[in-house]
Short mmCIF file of C-alpha atoms in Angstrom, two decimals:
data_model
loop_
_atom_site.label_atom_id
_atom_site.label_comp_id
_atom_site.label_asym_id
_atom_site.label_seq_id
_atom_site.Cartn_x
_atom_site.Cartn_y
_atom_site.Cartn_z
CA UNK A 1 -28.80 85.48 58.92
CA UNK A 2 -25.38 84.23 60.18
CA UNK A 3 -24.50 84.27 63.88
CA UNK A 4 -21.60 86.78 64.89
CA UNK A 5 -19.85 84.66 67.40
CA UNK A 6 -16.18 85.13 68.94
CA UNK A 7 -13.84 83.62 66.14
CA UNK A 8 -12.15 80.86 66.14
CA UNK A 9 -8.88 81.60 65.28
CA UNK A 10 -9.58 82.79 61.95
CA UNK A 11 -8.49 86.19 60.88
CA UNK A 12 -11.77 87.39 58.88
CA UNK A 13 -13.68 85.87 61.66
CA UNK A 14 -11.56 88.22 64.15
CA UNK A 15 -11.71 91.27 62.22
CA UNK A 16 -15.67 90.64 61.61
CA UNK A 17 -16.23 90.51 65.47
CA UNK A 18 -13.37 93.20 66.78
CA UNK A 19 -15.33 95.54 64.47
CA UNK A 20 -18.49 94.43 64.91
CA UNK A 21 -18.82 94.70 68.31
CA UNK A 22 -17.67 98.22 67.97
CA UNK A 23 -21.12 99.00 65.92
CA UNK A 24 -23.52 96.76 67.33
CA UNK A 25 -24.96 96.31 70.84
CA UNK A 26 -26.43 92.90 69.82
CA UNK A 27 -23.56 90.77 68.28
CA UNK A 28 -25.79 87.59 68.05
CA UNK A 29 -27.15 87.84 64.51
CA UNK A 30 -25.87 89.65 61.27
CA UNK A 31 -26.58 89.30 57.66
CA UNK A 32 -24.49 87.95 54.96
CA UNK A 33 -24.01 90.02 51.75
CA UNK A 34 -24.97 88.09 48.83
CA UNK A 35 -22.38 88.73 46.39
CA UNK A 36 -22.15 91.55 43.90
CA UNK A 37 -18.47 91.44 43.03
CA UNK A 38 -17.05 92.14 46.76
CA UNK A 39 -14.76 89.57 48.60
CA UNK A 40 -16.66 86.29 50.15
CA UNK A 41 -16.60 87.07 53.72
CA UNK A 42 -18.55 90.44 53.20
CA UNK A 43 -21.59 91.12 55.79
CA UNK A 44 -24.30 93.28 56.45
CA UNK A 45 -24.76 94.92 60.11
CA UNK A 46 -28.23 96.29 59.34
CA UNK A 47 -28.62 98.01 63.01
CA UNK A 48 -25.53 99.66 62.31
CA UNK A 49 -26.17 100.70 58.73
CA UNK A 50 -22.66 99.41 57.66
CA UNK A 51 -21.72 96.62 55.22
CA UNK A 52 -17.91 95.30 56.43
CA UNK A 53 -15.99 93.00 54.00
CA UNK A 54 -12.57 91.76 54.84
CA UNK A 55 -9.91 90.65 52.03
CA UNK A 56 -6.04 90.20 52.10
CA UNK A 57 -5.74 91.39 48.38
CA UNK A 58 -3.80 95.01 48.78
CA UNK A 59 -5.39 97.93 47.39
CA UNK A 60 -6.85 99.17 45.10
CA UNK A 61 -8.02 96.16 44.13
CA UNK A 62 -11.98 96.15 45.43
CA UNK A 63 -12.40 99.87 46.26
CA UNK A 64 -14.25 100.53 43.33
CA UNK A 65 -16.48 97.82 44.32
CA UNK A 66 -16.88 99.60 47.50
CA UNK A 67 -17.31 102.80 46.63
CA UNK A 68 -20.07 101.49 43.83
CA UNK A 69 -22.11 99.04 46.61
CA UNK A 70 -22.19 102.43 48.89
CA UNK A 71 -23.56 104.40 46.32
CA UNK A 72 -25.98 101.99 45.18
CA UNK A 73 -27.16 100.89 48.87
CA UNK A 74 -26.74 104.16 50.48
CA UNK A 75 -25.02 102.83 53.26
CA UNK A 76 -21.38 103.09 54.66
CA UNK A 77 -19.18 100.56 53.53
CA UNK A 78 -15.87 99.44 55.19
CA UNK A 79 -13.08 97.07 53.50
CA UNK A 80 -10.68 95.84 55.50
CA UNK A 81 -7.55 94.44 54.31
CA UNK A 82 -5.31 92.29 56.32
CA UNK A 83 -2.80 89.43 55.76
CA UNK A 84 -0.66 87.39 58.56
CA UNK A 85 3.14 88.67 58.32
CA UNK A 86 6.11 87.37 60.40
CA UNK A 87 6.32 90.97 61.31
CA UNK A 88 5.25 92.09 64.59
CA UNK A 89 2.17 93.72 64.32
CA UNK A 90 -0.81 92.55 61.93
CA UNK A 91 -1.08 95.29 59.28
CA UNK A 92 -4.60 96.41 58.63
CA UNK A 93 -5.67 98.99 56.57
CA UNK A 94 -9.43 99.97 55.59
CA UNK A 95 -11.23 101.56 52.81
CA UNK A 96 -13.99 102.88 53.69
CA UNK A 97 -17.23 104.79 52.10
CA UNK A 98 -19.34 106.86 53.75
CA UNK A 99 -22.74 106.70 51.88
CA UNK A 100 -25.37 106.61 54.59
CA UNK A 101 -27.98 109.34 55.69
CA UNK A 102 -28.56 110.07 51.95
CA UNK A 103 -25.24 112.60 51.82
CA UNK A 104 -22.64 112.85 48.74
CA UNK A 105 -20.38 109.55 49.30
CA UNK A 106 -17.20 109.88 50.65
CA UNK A 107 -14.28 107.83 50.33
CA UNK A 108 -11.52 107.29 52.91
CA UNK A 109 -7.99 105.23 52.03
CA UNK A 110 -5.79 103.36 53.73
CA UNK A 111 -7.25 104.43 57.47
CA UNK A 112 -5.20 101.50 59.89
CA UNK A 113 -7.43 100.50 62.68
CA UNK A 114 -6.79 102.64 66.15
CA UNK A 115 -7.76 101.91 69.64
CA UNK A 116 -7.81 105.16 71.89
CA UNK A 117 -7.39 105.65 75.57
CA UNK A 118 -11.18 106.05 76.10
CA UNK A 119 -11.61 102.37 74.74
CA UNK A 120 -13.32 103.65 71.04
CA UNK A 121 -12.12 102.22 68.24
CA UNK A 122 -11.10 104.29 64.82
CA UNK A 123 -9.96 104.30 61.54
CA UNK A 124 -7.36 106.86 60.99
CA UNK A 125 -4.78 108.10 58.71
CA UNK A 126 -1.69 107.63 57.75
CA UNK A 127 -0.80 111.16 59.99
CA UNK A 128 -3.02 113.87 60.78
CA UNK A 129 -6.55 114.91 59.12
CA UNK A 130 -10.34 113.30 59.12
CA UNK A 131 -10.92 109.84 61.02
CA UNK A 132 -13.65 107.82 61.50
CA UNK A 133 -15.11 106.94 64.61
CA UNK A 134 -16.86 103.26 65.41
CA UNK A 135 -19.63 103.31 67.77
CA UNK A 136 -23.39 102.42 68.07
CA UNK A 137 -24.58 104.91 65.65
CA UNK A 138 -22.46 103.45 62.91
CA UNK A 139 -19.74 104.73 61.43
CA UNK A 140 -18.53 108.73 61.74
CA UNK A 141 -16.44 111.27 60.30
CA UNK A 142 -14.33 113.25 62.36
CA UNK A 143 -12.39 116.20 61.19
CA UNK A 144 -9.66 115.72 63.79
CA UNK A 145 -8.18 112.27 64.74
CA UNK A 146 -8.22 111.39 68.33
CA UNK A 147 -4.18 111.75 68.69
CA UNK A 148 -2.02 114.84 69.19
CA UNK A 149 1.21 113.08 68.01
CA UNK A 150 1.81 110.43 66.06
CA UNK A 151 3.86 108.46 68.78
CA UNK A 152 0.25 108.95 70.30
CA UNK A 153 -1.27 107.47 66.96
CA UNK A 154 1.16 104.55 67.18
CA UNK A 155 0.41 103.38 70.56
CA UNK A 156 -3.37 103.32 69.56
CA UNK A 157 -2.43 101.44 66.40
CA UNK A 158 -0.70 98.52 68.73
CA UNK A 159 -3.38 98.84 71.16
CA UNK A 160 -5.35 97.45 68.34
CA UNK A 161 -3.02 95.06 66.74
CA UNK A 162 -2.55 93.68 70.62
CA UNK A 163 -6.06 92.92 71.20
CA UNK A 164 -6.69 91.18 67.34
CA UNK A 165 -4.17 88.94 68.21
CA UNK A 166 -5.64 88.07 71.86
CA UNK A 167 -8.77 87.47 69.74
CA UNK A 168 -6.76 85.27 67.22
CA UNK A 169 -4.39 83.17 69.75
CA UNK A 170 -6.34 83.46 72.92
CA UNK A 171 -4.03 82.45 75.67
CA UNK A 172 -4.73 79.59 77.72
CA UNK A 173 -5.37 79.58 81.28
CA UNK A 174 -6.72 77.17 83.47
#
């Protein structure tokens, strides 16, 4: 067991914990994953029956390895994928399995992290269709995303990218 404290300026670390705190209600203690071919900062949030790696290698590269690790544990597994650009926004994308509650797994693409207006946090697509909502309970599907436009979908998107980045260069104030 591993303590899941705010990051220190370290992207995995800030993608662990913006996540993470999504899922659990207790961020003091999770569990690293011990190997099994996924990316080295991989971990296991037991209360929220997800495993959450990070990597910066673009996809497809590990979503086998997802997909195979959900089957195998029955339990949802989300990748995300993230590397610094000069742009202006930090471009993350997740893969994601859904494998828990002993269902048929289901496998999700290139979902880009999404803040909403009621504070949840989401993985949705590229447009329109299924999303995933982060809470509590885990991690759920959702048949309709929580935008009805996509200028909607791209405010949530920078809602998100804004507040990784307050977790990566906090500003500082005296």
């Amino acid at each position: 067991m591993i303590p899941l404290l705010k990051p220190a300026n370290t992207l995995p670390g800030a993608l662990h914990y913006y996540v993470a705190a999504e899922l659990l209600k207790n961020l003091s203690i999770i569990t690293s994953w011990p190997g099994g071919g996924m990316p080295a900062d991989t971990v296991i949030l037991p209360a929220a029956r997800v495993i959450l790696s990070f990597t910066c290698v673009t996809g497809p590269m590990f979503r086998n390895k997802v997909h195979d690790l959900a089957c195998d544990s029955a339990i949802d597994v989300i990748l995300l994928r993230c590397c610094l650009t000069p742009g202006d926004i930090l471009p993350v994308t997740a893969d994601v399995t859904l494998a828990g509650g002993g269902l048929a797994p289901f496998d999700m693409h290139d979902l880009s992290l999404y803040r909403h207006l009621d504070r949840k946090l989401w993985l949705v697509p590229e447009a329109f269709g299924g999303a995933i909502r982060l809470g509590h309970g885990g991690a759920e599907l959702c048949l309709v995303p929580p935008y009805e436009t996509l200028v909607e979908r791209a405010d949530g998107i920078y809602r998100s990218a804004s507040e990784l980045a307050a977790l990566l260069y906090p500003s500082k104030t005296n």
